[in-house]
mmCIF file of C-alpha atoms in Angstrom:
data_model
loop_
_atom_site.group_PDB
_atom_site.id
_atom_site.type_symbol
_atom_site.label_atom_id
_atom_site.label_comp_id
_atom_site.label_asym_id
_atom_site.label_seq_id
_atom_site.Cartn_x
_atom_site.Cartn_y
_atom_site.Cartn_z
ATOM 1 C CA MET G 262 -24.741 -3.892 14.205
ATOM 2 C CA LEU G 263 -22.505 -5.651 11.188
ATOM 3 C CA LEU G 264 -25.551 -8.057 10.859
ATOM 4 C CA SER G 265 -28.089 -5.054 9.866
ATOM 5 C CA LEU G 266 -26.444 -4.492 6.318
ATOM 6 C CA HIS G 267 -28.337 -7.452 5.607
ATOM 7 C CA CYS G 268 -31.630 -5.669 5.856
ATOM 8 C CA ILE G 269 -31.104 -1.603 5.995
ATOM 9 C CA PRO G 270 -33.175 -0.361 3.361
ATOM 10 C CA ILE G 271 -30.460 1.798 1.190
ATOM 11 C CA THR G 272 -28.254 1.665 -1.123
ATOM 12 C CA PRO G 273 -26.017 -0.940 -0.479
ATOM 13 C CA ILE G 274 -22.750 0.753 -0.611
ATOM 14 C CA ILE G 275 -23.757 3.842 1.294
ATOM 15 C CA ALA G 276 -25.136 1.009 3.669
ATOM 16 C CA TYR G 277 -21.646 -0.446 3.831
ATOM 17 C CA ALA G 278 -19.951 2.518 4.350
ATOM 18 C CA ALA G 279 -21.871 3.933 7.246
ATOM 19 C CA ILE G 280 -22.018 0.291 9.254
ATOM 20 C CA PHE G 281 -18.198 -0.047 8.677
ATOM 21 C CA ILE G 282 -17.590 3.691 10.435
ATOM 22 C CA SER G 283 -20.060 3.192 13.048
ATOM 23 C CA SER G 284 -19.375 -0.598 13.881
ATOM 24 C CA SER G 285 -15.740 0.775 14.284
ATOM 25 C CA ILE G 286 -16.399 3.134 17.092
ATOM 26 C CA LEU G 287 -18.250 -0.016 18.876
ATOM 27 C CA TYR G 288 -14.832 -1.316 18.254
ATOM 28 C CA TRP G 289 -13.039 1.063 20.149
ATOM 29 C CA VAL G 290 -15.045 0.174 23.205
ATOM 30 C CA ILE G 291 -14.942 -3.195 22.730
ATOM 31 C CA CYS G 292 -10.804 -3.143 22.630
ATOM 32 C CA GLN G 293 -11.206 -0.915 26.007
ATOM 33 C CA GLN G 294 -13.071 -3.478 27.753
ATOM 34 C CA SER G 295 -10.858 -6.367 26.555
ATOM 35 C CA LEU G 296 -7.861 -4.831 27.926
ATOM 36 C CA LYS G 297 -8.576 -4.202 31.158
ATOM 37 C CA PRO G 298 -7.185 -6.688 33.668
ATOM 38 C CA GLU G 299 -10.252 -7.085 35.870
ATOM 39 C CA VAL G 300 -12.172 -8.574 33.432
ATOM 40 C CA SER G 301 -12.912 -12.100 33.537
ATOM 41 C CA PRO G 302 -12.225 -13.899 29.965
ATOM 42 C CA GLN G 303 -14.751 -16.280 31.381
ATOM 43 C CA GLY G 304 -17.261 -16.443 28.371
ATOM 44 C CA ILE G 305 -14.889 -15.874 25.841
ATOM 45 C CA LEU G 306 -15.636 -18.752 23.594
ATOM 46 C CA PRO G 307 -19.382 -18.176 23.428
ATOM 47 C CA LEU G 308 -18.408 -14.362 22.024
ATOM 48 C CA LEU G 309 -16.166 -15.976 20.013
ATOM 49 C CA VAL G 310 -18.610 -18.228 18.098
ATOM 50 C CA ILE G 311 -21.089 -15.189 18.005
ATOM 51 C CA LEU G 312 -18.530 -13.543 16.111
ATOM 52 C CA PHE G 313 -17.948 -16.416 13.695
ATOM 53 C CA LEU G 314 -21.226 -16.993 12.454
ATOM 54 C CA ALA G 315 -21.359 -13.253 11.880
ATOM 55 C CA ARG G 316 -18.699 -14.027 9.302
ATOM 56 C CA ALA G 317 -20.660 -16.922 8.266
ATOM 57 C CA SER G 318 -23.831 -15.096 7.783
ATOM 58 C CA PHE G 319 -22.232 -13.219 4.898
ATOM 59 C CA LEU G 320 -21.525 -16.494 2.829
ATOM 60 C CA GLY G 321 -23.308 -16.260 -0.621
ATOM 61 C CA THR G 322 -24.007 -12.302 -0.384
ATOM 62 C CA GLU G 323 -22.320 -10.411 -3.592
ATOM 63 C CA PRO G 324 -19.095 -8.159 -2.269
ATOM 64 C CA LEU G 325 -20.061 -4.549 -1.839
ATOM 65 C CA GLY G 326 -16.563 -2.788 -1.406
ATOM 66 C CA SER G 327 -14.555 -4.544 -4.119
ATOM 67 C CA ASP G 328 -14.709 -6.268 -6.826
ATOM 68 C CA ASP G 329 -11.606 -8.141 -6.118
ATOM 69 C CA VAL G 330 -13.309 -12.088 -6.230
ATOM 70 C CA TYR G 331 -14.021 -11.669 -9.870
ATOM 71 C CA ARG G 332 -9.923 -11.392 -10.497
ATOM 72 C CA TYR G 333 -9.749 -14.362 -8.354
ATOM 73 C CA MET G 334 -12.508 -16.176 -10.235
ATOM 74 C CA TRP G 335 -11.113 -15.117 -13.229
ATOM 75 C CA ASP G 336 -7.848 -16.512 -12.477
ATOM 76 C CA GLY G 337 -9.262 -19.851 -11.163
ATOM 77 C CA ARG G 338 -11.202 -20.235 -14.516
ATOM 78 C CA VAL G 339 -7.972 -20.037 -16.542
ATOM 79 C CA GLN G 340 -6.152 -22.263 -14.586
ATOM 80 C CA ALA G 341 -8.997 -24.902 -14.787
ATOM 81 C CA ALA G 342 -8.503 -24.576 -18.967
ATOM 82 C CA GLY G 343 -5.058 -25.354 -18.315
ATOM 83 C CA ILE G 344 -3.325 -22.303 -18.939
ATOM 84 C CA ASN G 345 -0.385 -20.193 -17.281
ATOM 85 C CA PRO G 346 -2.592 -17.483 -15.159
ATOM 86 C CA TYR G 347 0.159 -14.876 -15.114
ATOM 87 C CA LEU G 348 0.501 -15.498 -19.346
ATOM 88 C CA TYR G 349 -2.492 -13.296 -20.542
ATOM 89 C CA ALA G 350 -4.491 -10.591 -19.375
ATOM 90 C CA PRO G 351 -8.068 -11.060 -18.923
ATOM 91 C CA ASN G 352 -9.293 -8.822 -22.240
ATOM 92 C CA ASP G 353 -6.749 -11.060 -24.264
ATOM 93 C CA GLU G 354 -8.032 -12.110 -27.718
ATOM 94 C CA ALA G 355 -6.562 -15.638 -26.707
ATOM 95 C CA LEU G 356 -8.039 -16.192 -23.953
ATOM 96 C CA GLY G 357 -11.697 -15.420 -26.100
ATOM 97 C CA ASP G 358 -13.205 -18.781 -25.715
ATOM 98 C CA LEU G 359 -12.871 -18.235 -21.849
ATOM 99 C CA HIS G 360 -15.167 -15.043 -21.913
ATOM 100 C CA THR G 361 -18.730 -15.278 -20.633
ATOM 101 C CA THR G 362 -21.247 -12.933 -19.084
ATOM 102 C CA ARG G 363 -20.093 -12.051 -16.002
ATOM 103 C CA LEU G 364 -16.174 -12.897 -16.618
ATOM 104 C CA PRO G 365 -13.764 -10.956 -17.524
ATOM 105 C CA SER G 366 -16.430 -8.099 -17.575
ATOM 106 C CA LEU G 367 -16.351 -7.698 -13.653
ATOM 107 C CA VAL G 368 -12.806 -7.961 -13.410
ATOM 108 C CA ASN G 369 -11.071 -4.346 -12.216
ATOM 109 C CA HIS G 370 -8.286 -3.770 -14.917
ATOM 110 C CA PRO G 371 -8.928 -6.948 -17.788
ATOM 111 C CA GLU G 372 -5.850 -4.941 -19.432
ATOM 112 C CA MET G 373 -3.572 -6.189 -16.745
ATOM 113 C CA LYS G 374 -2.166 -9.421 -15.935
ATOM 114 C CA THR G 375 -2.838 -11.390 -12.550
ATOM 115 C CA ILE G 376 -0.806 -9.783 -9.633
ATOM 116 C CA TYR G 377 -1.533 -12.438 -7.141
ATOM 117 C CA PHE G 378 1.610 -15.229 -5.867
ATOM 118 C CA PRO G 379 1.399 -18.790 -6.543
ATOM 119 C CA LEU G 380 -0.710 -19.474 -3.275
ATOM 120 C CA SER G 381 -3.293 -17.060 -3.952
ATOM 121 C CA GLN G 382 -3.712 -18.921 -7.562
ATOM 122 C CA TRP G 383 -4.103 -22.196 -6.068
ATOM 123 C CA ILE G 384 -6.786 -20.891 -3.773
ATOM 124 C CA SER G 385 -8.254 -19.509 -6.964
ATOM 125 C CA TYR G 386 -8.442 -22.448 -8.665
ATOM 126 C CA LEU G 387 -10.015 -24.239 -5.410
ATOM 127 C CA GLY G 388 -12.424 -21.649 -5.178
ATOM 128 C CA TYR G 389 -13.965 -21.265 -8.786
ATOM 129 C CA ASN G 390 -14.162 -25.598 -9.140
ATOM 130 C CA LEU G 391 -16.291 -24.829 -5.613
ATOM 131 C CA SER G 392 -18.806 -22.566 -6.866
ATOM 132 C CA GLY G 393 -17.964 -21.206 -10.567
ATOM 133 C CA GLU G 394 -18.686 -17.509 -10.940
ATOM 134 C CA ASN G 395 -20.201 -17.303 -7.342
ATOM 135 C CA ALA G 396 -18.427 -15.912 -4.662
ATOM 136 C CA TRP G 397 -19.469 -18.403 -1.784
ATOM 137 C CA GLY G 398 -16.659 -20.161 -2.861
ATOM 138 C CA PHE G 399 -14.397 -18.085 -1.566
ATOM 139 C CA GLN G 400 -16.277 -17.062 1.258
ATOM 140 C CA LEU G 401 -16.219 -20.609 2.412
ATOM 141 C CA LEU G 402 -12.715 -21.249 2.057
ATOM 142 C CA ILE G 403 -12.013 -17.688 3.979
ATOM 143 C CA LEU G 404 -14.584 -18.976 6.404
ATOM 144 C CA LEU G 405 -12.510 -22.082 7.249
ATOM 145 C CA ALA G 406 -9.152 -19.474 7.215
ATOM 146 C CA GLU G 407 -10.985 -17.369 9.724
ATOM 147 C CA ALA G 408 -11.262 -20.051 11.898
ATOM 148 C CA ALA G 409 -7.823 -21.086 12.163
ATOM 149 C CA THR G 410 -6.841 -18.009 12.358
ATOM 150 C CA LEU G 411 -9.015 -17.399 15.560
ATOM 151 C CA ILE G 412 -7.704 -21.104 16.893
ATOM 152 C CA GLY G 413 -4.178 -19.708 16.122
ATOM 153 C CA LEU G 414 -4.801 -16.689 18.445
ATOM 154 C CA LEU G 415 -6.057 -18.776 21.379
ATOM 155 C CA LEU G 416 -3.220 -20.580 21.221
ATOM 156 C CA LEU G 417 -0.753 -18.344 21.023
ATOM 157 C CA MET G 418 -2.509 -16.084 23.744
ATOM 158 C CA ARG G 419 -2.226 -19.237 26.250
ATOM 159 C CA GLU G 420 1.564 -19.782 25.076
ATOM 160 C CA LEU G 421 2.052 -16.117 26.587
ATOM 161 C CA SER G 422 0.195 -16.236 29.332
ATOM 162 C CA ASP G 423 -2.414 -13.548 28.039
ATOM 163 C CA SER G 424 -5.573 -12.836 28.302
ATOM 164 C CA PRO G 425 -7.773 -14.795 25.514
ATOM 165 C CA LEU G 426 -9.856 -11.679 25.353
ATOM 166 C CA ARG G 427 -7.226 -9.849 23.323
ATOM 167 C CA VAL G 428 -8.364 -12.396 20.535
ATOM 168 C CA LEU G 429 -11.223 -9.907 20.151
ATOM 169 C CA LEU G 430 -9.102 -7.279 19.173
ATOM 170 C CA TYR G 431 -8.785 -9.631 15.962
ATOM 171 C CA ALA G 432 -12.031 -11.023 15.786
ATOM 172 C CA ALA G 433 -14.490 -8.119 16.962
ATOM 173 C CA ASN G 434 -13.023 -5.895 14.003
ATOM 174 C CA PRO G 435 -14.998 -4.689 11.803
ATOM 175 C CA LEU G 436 -12.708 -4.027 8.748
ATOM 176 C CA VAL G 437 -12.025 -7.888 9.453
ATOM 177 C CA ILE G 438 -15.315 -9.448 9.078
ATOM 178 C CA LEU G 439 -16.175 -6.796 6.188
ATOM 179 C CA GLN G 440 -13.417 -7.219 4.125
ATOM 180 C CA PHE G 441 -12.802 -11.043 4.264
ATOM 181 C CA SER G 442 -15.840 -12.463 5.128
ATOM 182 C CA LEU G 443 -18.008 -10.497 2.757
ATOM 183 C CA ASP G 444 -15.939 -8.639 0.233
ATOM 184 C CA ALA G 445 -13.181 -12.215 -0.108
ATOM 185 C CA HIS G 446 -10.072 -10.503 -0.088
ATOM 186 C CA VAL G 447 -7.477 -13.354 0.059
ATOM 187 C CA ASP G 448 -5.151 -11.747 2.587
ATOM 188 C CA ALA G 449 -6.984 -14.067 5.038
ATOM 189 C CA PHE G 450 -5.445 -16.948 3.753
ATOM 190 C CA GLY G 451 -2.261 -15.598 4.882
ATOM 191 C CA PHE G 452 -3.235 -14.828 8.540
ATOM 192 C CA PRO G 453 -3.156 -18.669 9.713
ATOM 193 C CA PHE G 454 0.104 -19.454 8.252
ATOM 194 C CA LEU G 455 1.499 -16.394 10.183
ATOM 195 C CA ILE G 456 -0.102 -17.060 13.418
ATOM 196 C CA PHE G 457 0.777 -20.602 13.523
ATOM 197 C CA GLY G 458 4.332 -19.251 11.973
ATOM 198 C CA LEU G 459 4.663 -17.613 15.226
ATOM 199 C CA LEU G 460 3.327 -20.154 17.785
ATOM 200 C CA LEU G 461 5.494 -22.645 16.260
ATOM 201 C CA TYR G 462 8.537 -20.051 16.690
ATOM 202 C CA CYS G 463 7.325 -19.759 20.230
ATOM 203 C CA LYS G 464 7.471 -23.546 20.783
ATOM 204 C CA LYS G 465 11.254 -23.930 19.686
ATOM 205 C CA LYS G 466 10.225 -25.258 16.383
ATOM 206 C CA ALA G 467 11.780 -22.727 14.265
ATOM 207 C CA THR G 468 12.212 -24.506 10.979
ATOM 208 C CA LEU G 469 8.586 -25.548 10.668
ATOM 209 C CA SER G 470 7.696 -21.995 11.979
ATOM 210 C CA LEU G 471 9.863 -20.152 9.105
ATOM 211 C CA LEU G 472 8.123 -22.349 6.471
ATOM 212 C CA LEU G 473 4.500 -21.081 7.632
ATOM 213 C CA VAL G 474 5.689 -17.741 7.975
ATOM 214 C CA GLY G 475 7.160 -18.254 4.108
ATOM 215 C CA LEU G 476 3.708 -19.598 3.244
ATOM 216 C CA SER G 477 2.302 -16.050 4.496
ATOM 217 C CA LEU G 478 4.751 -14.347 1.895
ATOM 218 C CA LEU G 479 3.397 -16.741 -0.674
ATOM 219 C CA ILE G 480 0.023 -14.586 -0.459
ATOM 220 C CA LYS G 481 1.519 -10.841 0.128
ATOM 221 C CA PRO G 482 5.015 -10.579 1.657
ATOM 222 C CA VAL G 483 4.098 -8.078 4.710
ATOM 223 C CA ALA G 484 5.971 -10.401 7.070
ATOM 224 C CA LEU G 485 9.023 -9.562 5.029
ATOM 225 C CA VAL G 486 9.605 -6.448 7.339
ATOM 226 C CA ILE G 487 9.409 -9.222 10.726
ATOM 227 C CA LEU G 488 12.040 -11.335 9.070
ATOM 228 C CA PRO G 489 15.104 -8.676 10.265
ATOM 229 C CA ILE G 490 13.603 -9.041 13.836
ATOM 230 C CA LEU G 491 14.247 -12.577 13.929
ATOM 231 C CA PHE G 492 17.250 -12.689 12.280
ATOM 232 C CA LEU G 493 19.345 -9.670 14.626
ATOM 233 C CA HIS G 494 17.629 -12.253 17.512
ATOM 234 C CA GLU G 495 19.007 -15.056 16.530
ATOM 235 C CA ARG G 496 22.404 -16.406 17.555
ATOM 236 C CA GLY G 497 24.731 -18.545 15.199
ATOM 237 C CA PHE G 498 25.526 -18.697 11.449
ATOM 238 C CA PHE G 499 23.075 -21.764 10.966
ATOM 239 C CA ASN G 500 20.445 -20.164 12.681
ATOM 240 C CA LYS G 501 20.379 -16.798 11.351
ATOM 241 C CA ALA G 502 20.550 -18.234 7.196
ATOM 242 C CA ARG G 503 17.595 -20.557 8.506
ATOM 243 C CA VAL G 504 15.891 -17.134 8.501
ATOM 244 C CA ALA G 505 17.583 -15.632 6.068
ATOM 245 C CA VAL G 506 16.718 -18.608 3.618
ATOM 246 C CA LEU G 507 13.779 -20.723 4.122
ATOM 247 C CA PRO G 508 10.865 -18.496 4.254
ATOM 248 C CA VAL G 509 12.284 -16.576 1.180
ATOM 249 C CA ALA G 510 12.987 -20.341 -0.631
ATOM 250 C CA VAL G 511 9.278 -20.710 0.472
ATOM 251 C CA LEU G 512 8.327 -17.474 -1.620
ATOM 252 C CA LEU G 513 10.362 -17.591 -4.885
ATOM 253 C CA ILE G 514 10.461 -21.766 -6.014
ATOM 254 C CA PRO G 515 6.595 -21.596 -6.345
ATOM 255 C CA PHE G 516 7.559 -19.158 -9.048
ATOM 256 C CA ILE G 517 9.286 -20.961 -11.047
ATOM 257 C CA PRO G 518 6.776 -23.143 -13.147
ATOM 258 C CA TYR G 519 5.349 -20.306 -13.893
ATOM 259 C CA ALA G 520 8.295 -18.449 -14.915
ATOM 260 C CA VAL G 521 8.925 -20.883 -18.119
ATOM 261 C CA SER G 522 6.372 -19.219 -19.925
ATOM 262 C CA ALA G 523 5.428 -15.861 -18.368
ATOM 263 C CA ASN G 524 6.671 -13.228 -16.535
ATOM 264 C CA PRO G 525 4.673 -13.718 -13.205
ATOM 265 C CA PHE G 526 6.138 -10.268 -11.877
ATOM 266 C CA GLU G 527 4.988 -8.579 -14.572
ATOM 267 C CA ALA G 528 1.815 -7.221 -13.250
ATOM 268 C CA LEU G 529 3.389 -6.817 -9.585
ATOM 269 C CA THR G 530 5.921 -4.550 -11.577
ATOM 270 C CA THR G 531 3.265 -2.137 -13.223
ATOM 271 C CA PHE G 532 1.405 -1.962 -9.741
ATOM 272 C CA SER G 533 4.239 -1.016 -7.510
ATOM 273 C CA LYS G 534 5.312 1.584 -10.022
ATOM 274 C CA HIS G 535 1.999 3.697 -10.641
ATOM 275 C CA TRP G 536 -0.629 2.804 -8.467
ATOM 276 C CA PHE G 537 -1.545 4.397 -5.086
ATOM 277 C CA PHE G 538 -3.825 5.057 -2.480
ATOM 278 C CA ASN G 539 -4.575 5.898 0.749
ATOM 279 C CA GLY G 540 -0.605 6.187 1.489
ATOM 280 C CA ALA G 541 -0.043 8.621 4.698
ATOM 281 C CA LEU G 542 3.188 9.317 4.020
ATOM 282 C CA PHE G 543 3.004 9.148 0.050
ATOM 283 C CA SER G 544 -0.301 11.890 0.294
ATOM 284 C CA VAL G 545 2.321 14.405 2.591
ATOM 285 C CA LEU G 546 5.410 13.969 0.334
ATOM 286 C CA PHE G 547 3.248 13.989 -3.015
ATOM 287 C CA PRO G 548 2.676 17.529 -3.508
ATOM 288 C CA LEU G 549 6.182 18.373 -2.464
ATOM 289 C CA PHE G 550 7.457 16.309 -5.285
ATOM 290 C CA SER G 551 4.987 16.574 -8.064
ATOM 291 C CA ASP G 552 6.196 12.902 -9.145
ATOM 292 C CA ASN G 553 5.112 9.250 -8.598
ATOM 293 C CA GLN G 554 8.532 7.759 -9.168
ATOM 294 C CA THR G 555 10.390 10.162 -7.107
ATOM 295 C CA THR G 556 7.594 10.434 -3.973
ATOM 296 C CA ARG G 557 8.058 6.515 -3.999
ATOM 297 C CA LEU G 558 11.646 6.695 -3.491
ATOM 298 C CA TRP G 559 11.077 8.153 -0.499
ATOM 299 C CA CYS G 560 8.674 6.467 0.931
ATOM 300 C CA PHE G 561 10.835 3.743 0.674
ATOM 301 C CA ALA G 562 13.790 5.210 1.901
ATOM 302 C CA GLY G 563 11.461 6.550 5.093
ATOM 303 C CA LEU G 564 10.318 2.917 5.807
ATOM 304 C CA ALA G 565 14.141 1.604 5.564
ATOM 305 C CA ILE G 566 15.344 4.597 7.777
ATOM 306 C CA VAL G 567 12.219 3.791 10.551
ATOM 307 C CA LEU G 568 12.444 0.116 10.059
ATOM 308 C CA PHE G 569 16.381 0.032 10.845
ATOM 309 C CA ILE G 570 15.895 2.376 14.038
ATOM 310 C CA LEU G 571 13.475 0.191 15.042
ATOM 311 C CA TYR G 572 15.203 -3.150 14.612
ATOM 312 C CA LEU G 573 18.273 -1.581 16.424
ATOM 313 C CA THR G 574 15.611 -1.007 19.924
ATOM 314 C CA LYS G 575 15.719 -2.888 22.745
ATOM 315 C CA ARG G 576 11.877 -3.588 22.453
ATOM 316 C CA PRO G 577 10.327 -6.861 23.154
ATOM 317 C CA LEU G 578 10.268 -8.741 19.664
ATOM 318 C CA HIS G 579 6.755 -9.328 19.647
ATOM 319 C CA GLU G 580 5.994 -5.543 19.778
ATOM 320 C CA LYS G 581 8.904 -4.698 17.267
ATOM 321 C CA ALA G 582 6.593 -7.330 14.564
ATOM 322 C CA VAL G 583 3.594 -5.179 15.108
ATOM 323 C CA LEU G 584 5.375 -1.986 14.994
ATOM 324 C CA ALA G 585 7.231 -3.081 11.561
ATOM 325 C CA VAL G 586 4.085 -3.828 9.881
ATOM 326 C CA LEU G 587 2.269 -0.554 11.043
ATOM 327 C CA LEU G 588 5.448 0.958 9.599
ATOM 328 C CA LEU G 589 5.151 -0.790 6.827
ATOM 329 C CA LEU G 590 1.425 0.425 6.167
ATOM 330 C CA LEU G 591 2.178 3.775 7.178
ATOM 331 C CA CYS G 592 4.892 4.252 4.330
ATOM 332 C CA SER G 593 3.531 2.171 1.663
ATOM 333 C CA PRO G 594 1.948 4.293 -0.976
ATOM 334 C CA VAL G 595 -0.817 1.696 -1.551
ATOM 335 C CA ALA G 596 -2.828 0.765 1.640
ATOM 336 C CA HIS G 597 -6.117 -0.156 1.083
ATOM 337 C CA PRO G 598 -8.426 -1.269 3.820
ATOM 338 C CA TRP G 599 -7.605 -5.057 3.602
ATOM 339 C CA TYR G 600 -4.053 -4.820 3.865
ATOM 340 C CA MET G 601 -4.934 -3.037 7.311
ATOM 341 C CA GLY G 602 -5.709 -6.904 8.450
ATOM 342 C CA TRP G 603 -1.920 -7.821 8.446
ATOM 343 C CA LEU G 604 -1.997 -5.756 11.074
ATOM 344 C CA ILE G 605 -5.033 -6.397 12.947
ATOM 345 C CA VAL G 606 -4.395 -10.012 13.365
ATOM 346 C CA LEU G 607 -1.250 -9.163 15.265
ATOM 347 C CA LEU G 608 -2.585 -6.571 17.306
ATOM 348 C CA PRO G 609 -3.337 -9.385 20.672
ATOM 349 C CA LEU G 610 0.227 -9.766 20.311
ATOM 350 C CA ALA G 611 0.881 -6.387 21.147
ATOM 351 C CA PRO G 612 -2.286 -3.907 21.538
ATOM 352 C CA ILE G 613 -0.466 -0.663 20.601
ATOM 353 C CA SER G 614 -2.750 2.504 20.468
ATOM 354 C CA SER G 615 -1.514 3.519 17.158
ATOM 355 C CA GLY G 616 -2.420 0.193 15.827
ATOM 356 C CA LEU G 617 -5.970 0.140 17.697
ATOM 357 C CA ALA G 618 -6.531 3.593 16.148
ATOM 358 C CA LEU G 619 -5.780 2.143 12.412
ATOM 359 C CA ALA G 620 -7.670 -0.596 12.710
ATOM 360 C CA GLY G 621 -10.724 1.823 13.282
ATOM 361 C CA THR G 622 -10.002 4.853 11.391
ATOM 362 C CA ALA G 623 -8.880 2.988 8.243
ATOM 363 C CA SER G 624 -13.003 2.452 7.434
ATOM 364 C CA LEU G 625 -13.130 6.061 6.692
ATOM 365 C CA THR G 626 -11.954 4.637 3.319
ATOM 366 C CA SER G 627 -15.133 3.679 2.282
ATOM 367 C CA ILE G 628 -16.005 6.880 1.857
ATOM 368 C CA THR G 629 -13.985 6.562 -1.312
ATOM 369 C CA PHE G 630 -15.905 3.104 -1.975
ATOM 370 C CA VAL G 631 -19.298 5.354 -2.183
ATOM 371 C CA THR G 632 -18.354 7.800 -4.340
ATOM 372 C CA TYR G 633 -16.825 5.447 -6.998
ATOM 373 C CA GLN G 634 -19.913 3.515 -6.972
ATOM 374 C CA LEU G 635 -22.101 6.367 -7.168
ATOM 375 C CA HIS G 636 -20.170 8.453 -9.374
ATOM 376 C CA GLY G 637 -17.372 6.706 -11.018
ATOM 377 C CA VAL G 638 -14.633 8.978 -9.043
ATOM 378 C CA TRP G 639 -11.453 7.041 -6.919
ATOM 379 C CA LYS G 640 -9.290 9.310 -5.286
ATOM 380 C CA ASP G 641 -8.712 10.175 -1.951
ATOM 381 C CA TYR G 642 -10.044 13.009 0.318
ATOM 382 C CA PRO G 643 -7.575 15.233 2.100
ATOM 383 C CA LEU G 644 -9.618 15.258 5.302
ATOM 384 C CA VAL G 645 -10.344 11.552 5.074
ATOM 385 C CA LEU G 646 -6.698 11.217 5.153
ATOM 386 C CA LEU G 647 -6.440 13.664 8.191
ATOM 387 C CA LEU G 648 -9.007 12.140 9.893
ATOM 388 C CA GLU G 649 -7.797 8.700 9.172
ATOM 389 C CA TYR G 650 -3.909 9.030 10.237
ATOM 390 C CA LEU G 651 -3.857 12.025 12.398
ATOM 391 C CA PRO G 652 -5.035 10.152 15.753
ATOM 392 C CA VAL G 653 -2.982 7.210 14.606
ATOM 393 C CA LEU G 654 0.792 9.411 14.372
ATOM 394 C CA VAL G 655 -0.230 11.140 17.697
ATOM 395 C CA LEU G 656 -0.549 7.715 19.528
ATOM 396 C CA LEU G 657 2.382 6.231 17.404
ATOM 397 C CA PHE G 658 4.655 8.793 18.762
ATOM 398 C CA PHE G 659 3.811 7.987 22.258
ATOM 399 C CA ASP G 660 3.899 3.990 21.496
ATOM 400 C CA LEU G 661 7.207 4.806 20.777
ATOM 401 C CA ARG G 662 8.652 6.983 23.574
ATOM 402 C CA ARG G 663 7.219 4.170 26.120
ATOM 403 C CA LYS G 664 9.887 1.446 26.182
ATOM 404 C CA GLY G 665 7.538 -1.128 26.046
ATOM 405 C CA ASP G 666 6.791 -4.193 28.784
ATOM 406 C CA SER G 667 10.493 -5.288 30.219
ATOM 407 C CA GLY G 668 9.378 -7.365 32.314
ATOM 408 C CA ARG G 669 6.841 -9.083 30.552
ATOM 409 C CA ARG G 670 7.863 -12.709 29.542
ATOM 410 C CA GLN G 671 9.435 -12.426 25.914
ATOM 411 C CA VAL G 672 8.332 -15.781 24.839
ATOM 412 C CA VAL G 673 6.688 -15.182 21.142
ATOM 413 C CA LEU G 674 9.192 -15.079 18.898
ATOM 414 C CA THR G 675 11.843 -16.724 20.625
ATOM 415 C CA PRO G 676 13.005 -19.980 19.556
#
């Protein structure tokens, strides 16, 4: 179904949204079949090859749902000129000599400095050197990252003695294919680091594991909500200190060279204060407070409370990790569909119903993409938010009431 995006004869963004939403319904059918214990895992490798080729089919296709890749190109171009990417906004006159007919005119919010972390910057530099002002270099790098993620998930399922069919929960997800293989969002580079980090933790190689988790933070710090789970599970001062220090050190040290001449966190601070889109809790609280900052504080407080409660429960650690990321997404003021990839990549570990629901209903955010590209209107639609999150919240209620599979071998996250 996704491949029809190459040839369907209607406005591209409308085709994008229609295929995104309809294929997400098919995804739920795939999930149901993949999780049946009587279904044989034979044939999983040919299926994964087909899904990988579906990803590869978008190589060289201009992104449809997002223009973030042009920011990556610009950051790569700035670095290729030997300039700190955090120093200037794209439309700054100091970078006038770098301006072309495409860049930075295609960059969203050219008045803002870059928000992306150092590892993303290095990837942007590599992608720009591969393909210049074309998307295929970034899509090629993401294709390699996706291959690593799929291999990591297969190895992790084998380590857990789980069916390799669970890998389809990630591999067959339309959001993952469209947001990363087509729209080239940089989050995809964080997934193999996170998955191989968990795999190594499972294999009692905690130090290397935590270094890889730290590299995933260097793409986007989502796994910060997983670290307290590991910290509380560890025994002994050294082991706890290792969890607390290693990933955070990997996250912070690469910022130091950039901080000598610029503030790498300037754009992140602005984004954290003012941006909101598709936030479940934020959308409920904002009408009550009518103030952006107050609502954000309540969202943060709500997240802190629910995570604290989750951390103290006796659920399997892998299930805690999935629930922690899900709760982060529900409490975040900004929940772009590509953010959901951080949840979807973990679903093979613990395929909770609420997570699988969000992996499909997040496709409804494409309605905003349609109205923005056709009419210049970027907004949340209450009905869309209701349809997206109500099933998730209902299923989450039952997921939280369920005690989890206490009989399952808790290999993952157990050093």
